[in-house]
PDB file of C-alpha atoms and ligand atoms in Angstrom:
ATOM      1  CA  MET A   7      16.078 -38.950 -62.259  1.00  0.00           C
ATOM      2  CA  PRO A   8      16.936 -35.878 -64.294  1.00  0.00           C
ATOM      3  CA  ILE A   9      20.545 -34.898 -64.402  1.00  0.00           C
ATOM      4  CA  TYR A  10      21.351 -31.278 -63.767  1.00  0.00           C
ATOM      5  CA  PHE A  11      24.541 -29.814 -65.064  1.00  0.00           C
ATOM      6  CA  ASN A  12      26.156 -26.948 -63.277  1.00  0.00           C
ATOM      7  CA  ILE A  13      26.505 -24.362 -66.008  1.00  0.00           C
ATOM      8  CA  MET A  14      28.170 -21.785 -63.761  1.00  0.00           C
ATOM      9  CA  LYS A  15      31.848 -21.771 -64.462  1.00  0.00           C
ATOM     10  CA  THR A  16      34.155 -22.659 -61.631  1.00  0.00           C
ATOM     11  CA  TYR A  17      37.016 -20.276 -61.062  1.00  0.00           C
ATOM     12  CA  LYS A  18      40.276 -21.201 -59.436  1.00  0.00           C
ATOM     13  CA  HIS A  19      41.662 -17.755 -58.597  1.00  0.00           C
ATOM     14  CA  ILE A  20      39.936 -14.512 -57.643  1.00  0.00           C
ATOM     15  CA  PHE A  21      41.555 -11.149 -58.320  1.00  0.00           C
ATOM     16  CA  PHE A  22      40.412  -7.929 -56.654  1.00  0.00           C
ATOM     17  CA  ASP A  23      41.053  -4.317 -57.453  1.00  0.00           C
ATOM     18  CA  LEU A  24      41.731  -2.296 -54.259  1.00  0.00           C
ATOM     19  CA  ASP A  25      40.701   1.378 -54.524  1.00  0.00           C
ATOM     20  CA  HIS A  26      36.945   1.924 -54.886  1.00  0.00           C
ATOM     21  CA  THR A  27      36.420  -1.844 -54.832  1.00  0.00           C
ATOM     22  CA  LEU A  28      37.441  -3.096 -51.389  1.00  0.00           C
ATOM     23  CA  TYR A  29      38.695   0.244 -50.114  1.00  0.00           C
ATOM     24  CA  ASP A  30      36.418   3.284 -49.978  1.00  0.00           C
ATOM     25  CA  PHE A  31      38.979   5.706 -51.330  1.00  0.00           C
ATOM     26  CA  ASP A  32      36.531   8.625 -51.602  1.00  0.00           C
ATOM     27  CA  ARG A  33      35.574   8.441 -47.947  1.00  0.00           C
ATOM     28  CA  SER A  34      39.126   8.096 -46.715  1.00  0.00           C
ATOM     29  CA  THR A  35      40.254  11.035 -48.847  1.00  0.00           C
ATOM     30  CA  ARG A  36      37.370  13.200 -47.671  1.00  0.00           C
ATOM     31  CA  ASP A  37      37.964  12.321 -44.013  1.00  0.00           C
ATOM     32  CA  THR A  38      41.674  13.118 -44.314  1.00  0.00           C
ATOM     33  CA  PHE A  39      40.935  16.423 -46.035  1.00  0.00           C
ATOM     34  CA  LEU A  40      38.515  17.340 -43.270  1.00  0.00           C
ATOM     35  CA  ASP A  41      41.195  16.582 -40.648  1.00  0.00           C
ATOM     36  CA  LEU A  42      43.844  18.655 -42.424  1.00  0.00           C
ATOM     37  CA  HIS A  43      41.473  21.501 -43.297  1.00  0.00           C
ATOM     38  CA  LYS A  44      40.745  21.854 -39.588  1.00  0.00           C
ATOM     39  CA  LYS A  45      44.338  21.325 -38.441  1.00  0.00           C
ATOM     40  CA  TYR A  46      45.678  24.103 -40.663  1.00  0.00           C
ATOM     41  CA  ASN A  47      42.741  26.506 -40.123  1.00  0.00           C
ATOM     42  CA  LEU A  48      42.236  26.634 -43.874  1.00  0.00           C
ATOM     43  CA  ALA A  49      38.858  28.334 -43.541  1.00  0.00           C
ATOM     44  CA  GLU A  50      40.587  31.333 -41.963  1.00  0.00           C
ATOM     45  CA  LYS A  51      43.119  31.327 -44.779  1.00  0.00           C
ATOM     46  CA  GLY A  52      40.380  31.669 -47.379  1.00  0.00           C
ATOM     47  CA  VAL A  53      40.164  28.018 -48.410  1.00  0.00           C
ATOM     48  CA  THR A  54      36.440  27.812 -47.842  1.00  0.00           C
ATOM     49  CA  PRO A  55      33.779  26.464 -47.904  1.00  0.00           C
ATOM     50  CA  PHE A  56      35.155  22.958 -47.415  1.00  0.00           C
ATOM     51  CA  GLU A  57      32.856  21.279 -49.942  1.00  0.00           C
ATOM     52  CA  ASP A  58      33.910  23.750 -52.601  1.00  0.00           C
ATOM     53  CA  PHE A  59      37.608  23.185 -51.805  1.00  0.00           C
ATOM     54  CA  PHE A  60      37.183  19.415 -51.912  1.00  0.00           C
ATOM     55  CA  LYS A  61      35.314  19.540 -55.218  1.00  0.00           C
ATOM     56  CA  THR A  62      37.963  21.811 -56.729  1.00  0.00           C
ATOM     57  CA  TYR A  63      40.742  19.472 -55.592  1.00  0.00           C
ATOM     58  CA  ASN A  64      38.993  16.421 -57.033  1.00  0.00           C
ATOM     59  CA  LYS A  65      38.645  18.058 -60.416  1.00  0.00           C
ATOM     60  CA  ILE A  66      42.297  19.149 -60.460  1.00  0.00           C
ATOM     61  CA  ASN A  67      43.430  15.749 -59.177  1.00  0.00           C
ATOM     62  CA  ILE A  68      41.742  13.982 -62.104  1.00  0.00           C
ATOM     63  CA  GLU A  69      43.510  16.304 -64.554  1.00  0.00           C
ATOM     64  CA  PHE A  70      46.881  15.606 -62.946  1.00  0.00           C
ATOM     65  CA  TRP A  71      46.297  11.845 -62.978  1.00  0.00           C
ATOM     66  CA  ASP A  72      45.460  12.015 -66.689  1.00  0.00           C
ATOM     67  CA  ARG A  73      48.765  13.786 -67.286  1.00  0.00           C
ATOM     68  CA  TYR A  74      50.582  11.217 -65.151  1.00  0.00           C
ATOM     69  CA  ARG A  75      48.982   8.334 -67.079  1.00  0.00           C
ATOM     70  CA  ASN A  76      50.103   9.957 -70.330  1.00  0.00           C
ATOM     71  CA  ASN A  77      53.633  10.097 -68.937  1.00  0.00           C
ATOM     72  CA  GLU A  78      53.643  13.889 -69.112  1.00  0.00           C
ATOM     73  CA  ILE A  79      54.528  14.332 -65.437  1.00  0.00           C
ATOM     74  CA  LYS A  80      56.294  12.422 -62.671  1.00  0.00           C
ATOM     75  CA  LYS A  81      54.812  11.115 -59.459  1.00  0.00           C
ATOM     76  CA  GLU A  82      56.570  13.706 -57.261  1.00  0.00           C
ATOM     77  CA  PHE A  83      55.260  16.535 -59.413  1.00  0.00           C
ATOM     78  CA  LEU A  84      51.700  15.179 -59.299  1.00  0.00           C
ATOM     79  CA  ASN A  85      51.835  14.778 -55.524  1.00  0.00           C
ATOM     80  CA  VAL A  86      52.588  18.399 -54.705  1.00  0.00           C
ATOM     81  CA  GLU A  87      51.364  20.305 -57.742  1.00  0.00           C
ATOM     82  CA  ARG A  88      47.734  19.118 -57.476  1.00  0.00           C
ATOM     83  CA  PHE A  89      47.583  20.778 -54.031  1.00  0.00           C
ATOM     84  CA  LEU A  90      49.475  23.901 -55.039  1.00  0.00           C
ATOM     85  CA  VAL A  91      47.156  24.486 -58.010  1.00  0.00           C
ATOM     86  CA  THR A  92      44.105  23.915 -55.771  1.00  0.00           C
ATOM     87  CA  PHE A  93      45.305  26.298 -53.043  1.00  0.00           C
ATOM     88  CA  LYS A  94      46.213  28.959 -55.607  1.00  0.00           C
ATOM     89  CA  LYS A  95      42.545  29.106 -56.584  1.00  0.00           C
ATOM     90  CA  TYR A  96      41.909  30.382 -53.053  1.00  0.00           C
ATOM     91  CA  GLY A  97      44.780  32.834 -53.122  1.00  0.00           C
ATOM     92  CA  LEU A  98      47.129  30.627 -51.124  1.00  0.00           C
ATOM     93  CA  ASN A  99      50.321  30.487 -53.146  1.00  0.00           C
ATOM     94  CA  ASP A 100      52.763  28.682 -50.881  1.00  0.00           C
ATOM     95  CA  ARG A 101      54.764  25.789 -52.284  1.00  0.00           C
ATOM     96  CA  ASN A 102      56.166  24.735 -48.908  1.00  0.00           C
ATOM     97  CA  PHE A 103      52.711  24.492 -47.445  1.00  0.00           C
ATOM     98  CA  ALA A 104      51.420  22.564 -50.478  1.00  0.00           C
ATOM     99  CA  GLU A 105      54.300  20.150 -49.996  1.00  0.00           C
ATOM    100  CA  GLN A 106      53.557  19.725 -46.310  1.00  0.00           C
ATOM    101  CA  PHE A 107      49.856  19.187 -47.007  1.00  0.00           C
ATOM    102  CA  ALA A 108      50.681  16.669 -49.739  1.00  0.00           C
ATOM    103  CA  ASN A 109      52.999  14.705 -47.464  1.00  0.00           C
ATOM    104  CA  GLU A 110      50.518  14.619 -44.621  1.00  0.00           C
ATOM    105  CA  TYR A 111      47.698  13.630 -46.921  1.00  0.00           C
ATOM    106  CA  LEU A 112      49.745  10.766 -48.370  1.00  0.00           C
ATOM    107  CA  ALA A 113      50.869   9.613 -44.933  1.00  0.00           C
ATOM    108  CA  ASN A 114      47.453   9.815 -43.267  1.00  0.00           C
ATOM    109  CA  ALA A 115      44.854   8.820 -45.865  1.00  0.00           C
ATOM    110  CA  PRO A 116      46.015   5.206 -46.247  1.00  0.00           C
ATOM    111  CA  LEU A 117      45.885   4.786 -42.463  1.00  0.00           C
ATOM    112  CA  LYS A 118      42.130   5.303 -42.468  1.00  0.00           C
ATOM    113  CA  ARG A 119      40.159   2.136 -41.983  1.00  0.00           C
ATOM    114  CA  ARG A 120      37.569   2.516 -44.682  1.00  0.00           C
ATOM    115  CA  LEU A 121      36.436  -0.662 -46.362  1.00  0.00           C
ATOM    116  CA  PHE A 122      33.190  -0.906 -48.308  1.00  0.00           C
ATOM    117  CA  PRO A 123      30.255  -2.543 -46.511  1.00  0.00           C
ATOM    118  CA  GLY A 124      30.434  -6.317 -46.851  1.00  0.00           C
ATOM    119  CA  ALA A 125      34.128  -6.392 -47.780  1.00  0.00           C
ATOM    120  CA  ILE A 126      35.260  -8.464 -44.807  1.00  0.00           C
ATOM    121  CA  GLU A 127      32.282 -10.811 -44.952  1.00  0.00           C
ATOM    122  CA  VAL A 128      32.973 -11.502 -48.627  1.00  0.00           C
ATOM    123  CA  LEU A 129      36.713 -11.985 -48.073  1.00  0.00           C
ATOM    124  CA  GLU A 130      36.106 -14.318 -45.134  1.00  0.00           C
ATOM    125  CA  TYR A 131      33.801 -16.420 -47.294  1.00  0.00           C
ATOM    126  CA  LEU A 132      36.081 -16.490 -50.333  1.00  0.00           C
ATOM    127  CA  LYS A 133      39.279 -17.100 -48.379  1.00  0.00           C
ATOM    128  CA  GLY A 134      38.344 -20.692 -47.612  1.00  0.00           C
ATOM    129  CA  LYS A 135      37.351 -21.457 -51.193  1.00  0.00           C
ATOM    130  CA  TYR A 136      39.905 -19.777 -53.463  1.00  0.00           C
ATOM    131  CA  PRO A 137      43.349 -18.235 -53.483  1.00  0.00           C
ATOM    132  CA  LEU A 138      42.723 -14.474 -53.518  1.00  0.00           C
ATOM    133  CA  HIS A 139      44.866 -11.801 -55.157  1.00  0.00           C
ATOM    134  CA  ILE A 140      45.015  -8.036 -55.582  1.00  0.00           C
ATOM    135  CA  ILE A 141      45.902  -6.086 -58.703  1.00  0.00           C
ATOM    136  CA  THR A 142      46.024  -2.376 -57.956  1.00  0.00           C
ATOM    137  CA  ASN A 143      47.130   0.758 -59.729  1.00  0.00           C
ATOM    138  CA  GLY A 144      49.004   2.990 -57.357  1.00  0.00           C
ATOM    139  CA  PHE A 145      52.195   3.593 -55.474  1.00  0.00           C
ATOM    140  CA  ASN A 146      53.852   0.694 -53.659  1.00  0.00           C
ATOM    141  CA  GLU A 147      54.272   2.402 -50.307  1.00  0.00           C
ATOM    142  CA  VAL A 148      50.786   3.920 -50.216  1.00  0.00           C
ATOM    143  CA  GLN A 149      49.017   0.682 -51.128  1.00  0.00           C
ATOM    144  CA  ALA A 150      51.105  -1.297 -48.632  1.00  0.00           C
ATOM    145  CA  ILE A 151      50.093   1.024 -45.779  1.00  0.00           C
ATOM    146  CA  LYS A 152      46.447   0.838 -46.821  1.00  0.00           C
ATOM    147  CA  ILE A 153      46.491  -2.954 -46.932  1.00  0.00           C
ATOM    148  CA  GLU A 154      48.132  -3.207 -43.534  1.00  0.00           C
ATOM    149  CA  ALA A 155      45.963  -0.566 -41.838  1.00  0.00           C
ATOM    150  CA  ASN A 156      42.834  -2.330 -43.047  1.00  0.00           C
ATOM    151  CA  ASP A 157      44.073  -5.794 -42.026  1.00  0.00           C
ATOM    152  CA  LEU A 158      43.787  -7.137 -45.558  1.00  0.00           C
ATOM    153  CA  GLU A 159      47.121  -8.887 -45.873  1.00  0.00           C
ATOM    154  CA  LYS A 160      45.909 -12.155 -44.370  1.00  0.00           C
ATOM    155  CA  TYR A 161      43.341 -12.672 -47.122  1.00  0.00           C
ATOM    156  CA  PHE A 162      45.643 -12.423 -50.103  1.00  0.00           C
ATOM    157  CA  LYS A 163      48.139 -14.823 -51.576  1.00  0.00           C
ATOM    158  CA  THR A 164      49.639 -12.282 -53.952  1.00  0.00           C
ATOM    159  CA  ILE A 165      49.459  -8.511 -54.251  1.00  0.00           C
ATOM    160  CA  THR A 166      50.507  -6.779 -57.460  1.00  0.00           C
ATOM    161  CA  VAL A 167      50.958  -3.016 -57.484  1.00  0.00           C
ATOM    162  CA  SER A 168      51.307  -1.367 -60.884  1.00  0.00           C
ATOM    163  CA  GLU A 169      54.332   0.649 -59.789  1.00  0.00           C
ATOM    164  CA  GLU A 170      56.362  -2.527 -59.232  1.00  0.00           C
ATOM    165  CA  VAL A 171      55.510  -3.742 -62.742  1.00  0.00           C
ATOM    166  CA  GLY A 172      56.029  -0.401 -64.459  1.00  0.00           C
ATOM    167  CA  VAL A 173      52.695  -0.463 -66.291  1.00  0.00           C
ATOM    168  CA  ARG A 174      49.197   0.242 -65.057  1.00  0.00           C
ATOM    169  CA  LYS A 175      45.876  -1.432 -65.625  1.00  0.00           C
ATOM    170  CA  PRO A 176      44.329  -1.699 -68.225  1.00  0.00           C
ATOM    171  CA  PHE A 177      47.612  -2.628 -69.926  1.00  0.00           C
ATOM    172  CA  PRO A 178      47.989  -6.426 -70.266  1.00  0.00           C
ATOM    173  CA  GLY A 179      51.468  -6.393 -68.705  1.00  0.00           C
ATOM    174  CA  VAL A 180      50.216  -5.846 -65.186  1.00  0.00           C
ATOM    175  CA  PHE A 181      47.587  -8.605 -65.448  1.00  0.00           C
ATOM    176  CA  GLN A 182      50.111 -11.011 -66.953  1.00  0.00           C
ATOM    177  CA  HIS A 183      52.576 -10.205 -64.198  1.00  0.00           C
ATOM    178  CA  ALA A 184      49.899 -10.888 -61.557  1.00  0.00           C
ATOM    179  CA  LEU A 185      48.829 -14.144 -63.236  1.00  0.00           C
ATOM    180  CA  LYS A 186      52.405 -15.362 -63.297  1.00  0.00           C
ATOM    181  CA  LYS A 187      52.876 -14.458 -59.645  1.00  0.00           C
ATOM    182  CA  ALA A 188      49.688 -16.365 -58.793  1.00  0.00           C
ATOM    183  CA  GLY A 189      50.650 -19.327 -60.974  1.00  0.00           C
ATOM    184  CA  ALA A 190      47.272 -19.037 -62.678  1.00  0.00           C
ATOM    185  CA  ARG A 191      45.878 -19.347 -66.186  1.00  0.00           C
ATOM    186  CA  PRO A 192      43.637 -16.449 -67.264  1.00  0.00           C
ATOM    187  CA  GLU A 193      40.732 -18.739 -68.183  1.00  0.00           C
ATOM    188  CA  ASP A 194      40.610 -19.960 -64.561  1.00  0.00           C
ATOM    189  CA  CYS A 195      40.405 -16.446 -63.128  1.00  0.00           C
ATOM    190  CA  ILE A 196      37.888 -13.741 -62.425  1.00  0.00           C
ATOM    191  CA  MET A 197      38.707 -10.073 -61.820  1.00  0.00           C
ATOM    192  CA  ILE A 198      36.527  -7.893 -59.566  1.00  0.00           C
ATOM    193  CA  GLY A 199      36.777  -4.129 -60.004  1.00  0.00           C
ATOM    194  CA  ASP A 200      34.920  -0.817 -60.143  1.00  0.00           C
ATOM    195  CA  SER A 201      36.327   0.517 -63.400  1.00  0.00           C
ATOM    196  CA  LEU A 202      34.956  -0.691 -66.731  1.00  0.00           C
ATOM    197  CA  GLU A 203      37.865   0.846 -68.576  1.00  0.00           C
ATOM    198  CA  VAL A 204      40.658  -0.202 -66.245  1.00  0.00           C
ATOM    199  CA  ASP A 205      39.601  -3.448 -64.542  1.00  0.00           C
ATOM    200  CA  ILE A 206      36.928  -4.969 -66.762  1.00  0.00           C
ATOM    201  CA  GLU A 207      38.351  -4.211 -70.207  1.00  0.00           C
ATOM    202  CA  GLY A 208      41.859  -4.945 -68.962  1.00  0.00           C
ATOM    203  CA  ALA A 209      40.897  -8.347 -67.571  1.00  0.00           C
ATOM    204  CA  LYS A 210      38.800  -9.203 -70.624  1.00  0.00           C
ATOM    205  CA  ASN A 211      41.743  -8.451 -72.920  1.00  0.00           C
ATOM    206  CA  VAL A 212      43.934 -11.047 -71.229  1.00  0.00           C
ATOM    207  CA  GLY A 213      41.172 -13.667 -71.123  1.00  0.00           C
ATOM    208  CA  MET A 214      39.973 -13.357 -67.522  1.00  0.00           C
ATOM    209  CA  ALA A 215      36.294 -13.289 -66.553  1.00  0.00           C
ATOM    210  CA  GLN A 216      35.105 -10.131 -64.785  1.00  0.00           C
ATOM    211  CA  ILE A 217      32.764  -8.839 -62.099  1.00  0.00           C
ATOM    212  CA  PHE A 218      31.955  -5.163 -62.529  1.00  0.00           C
ATOM    213  CA  PHE A 219      31.363  -3.515 -59.141  1.00  0.00           C
ATOM    214  CA  ASN A 220      29.003  -0.707 -60.149  1.00  0.00           C
ATOM    215  CA  TYR A 221      28.810   0.708 -56.619  1.00  0.00           C
ATOM    216  CA  LYS A 222      27.441   4.055 -57.729  1.00  0.00           C
ATOM    217  CA  ASN A 223      24.727   2.191 -59.640  1.00  0.00           C
ATOM    218  CA  LEU A 224      25.262   4.366 -62.704  1.00  0.00           C
ATOM    219  CA  PRO A 225      24.094   3.570 -66.214  1.00  0.00           C
ATOM    220  CA  TYR A 226      26.984   2.097 -68.163  1.00  0.00           C
ATOM    221  CA  ASN A 227      28.109   0.786 -71.506  1.00  0.00           C
ATOM    222  CA  GLY A 228      30.021  -2.399 -71.902  1.00  0.00           C
ATOM    223  CA  VAL A 229      29.556  -5.975 -70.886  1.00  0.00           C
ATOM    224  CA  ALA A 230      31.127  -7.774 -67.970  1.00  0.00           C
ATOM    225  CA  THR A 231      30.650 -11.437 -67.095  1.00  0.00           C
ATOM    226  CA  TYR A 232      28.732 -10.232 -64.008  1.00  0.00           C
ATOM    227  CA  THR A 233      27.685  -6.848 -62.640  1.00  0.00           C
ATOM    228  CA  ILE A 234      26.988  -6.147 -58.976  1.00  0.00           C
ATOM    229  CA  ILE A 235      26.118  -3.033 -56.983  1.00  0.00           C
ATOM    230  CA  GLU A 236      26.961  -4.433 -53.545  1.00  0.00           C
ATOM    231  CA  LEU A 237      29.949  -6.567 -52.623  1.00  0.00           C
ATOM    232  CA  LYS A 238      27.707  -9.105 -50.880  1.00  0.00           C
ATOM    233  CA  GLU A 239      26.315 -10.153 -54.248  1.00  0.00           C
ATOM    234  CA  ILE A 240      29.649 -11.883 -54.819  1.00  0.00           C
ATOM    235  CA  LEU A 241      28.460 -14.555 -52.365  1.00  0.00           C
ATOM    236  CA  ASP A 242      25.837 -15.617 -54.923  1.00  0.00           C
ATOM    237  CA  ILE A 243      28.323 -15.776 -57.785  1.00  0.00           C
ATOM    238  CA  LEU A 244      31.413 -17.434 -56.325  1.00  0.00           C
TER     239      LEU A 244
HETATM  240 MG1   MG B 310      39.380   0.908 -58.555  1.00  0.00          MG
END
């Protein structure tokens, strides 16, 4: 009888990114913007067409996040200013309104139930086999609301939010903090995330294996242990 060796590595802990991996951040943001655009009659105030407004915001938002990551600006400034700058492009120069919009966006978007297809099926399957963990960049209160609204808490043994650590992925500190919390060694772990730069490189640098969730199915550079385009493919790997 031939002897077959299982060459697939066995992992002991699974780490997930949250935004754009389990949680469809783009859809929840878009839905919340649609709600608020309607609520505040923004079309009548010149903030139109919606798609143009949303595209403009997304571009400005990325610029503000880059500045935040470089420690040029604070969280409170980012929160309001990205909306003020967007609205100004449509002739709406009203700081109080930008602040109100920002607060409502932050309060409402995480309440949207918007998981990627297959997320629950995959979590249900993995839950019985491994301790599961989250490592997410973001603000404590926002991520906590999101996790609760989407009923994710029950799947995870530990949740690490970058704000609580003080450094963001891809910096090793946040991964090391999460590993310690989980009581895990990096070589026993695999990290699942949508960002090559943030999740995959970050995990690789601390010695964790990686699954790159290339949900937009875009051409990419870089090598992950595995690459998937649908969450359900995780069932074949783990
Ligand atoms: Mg992500």
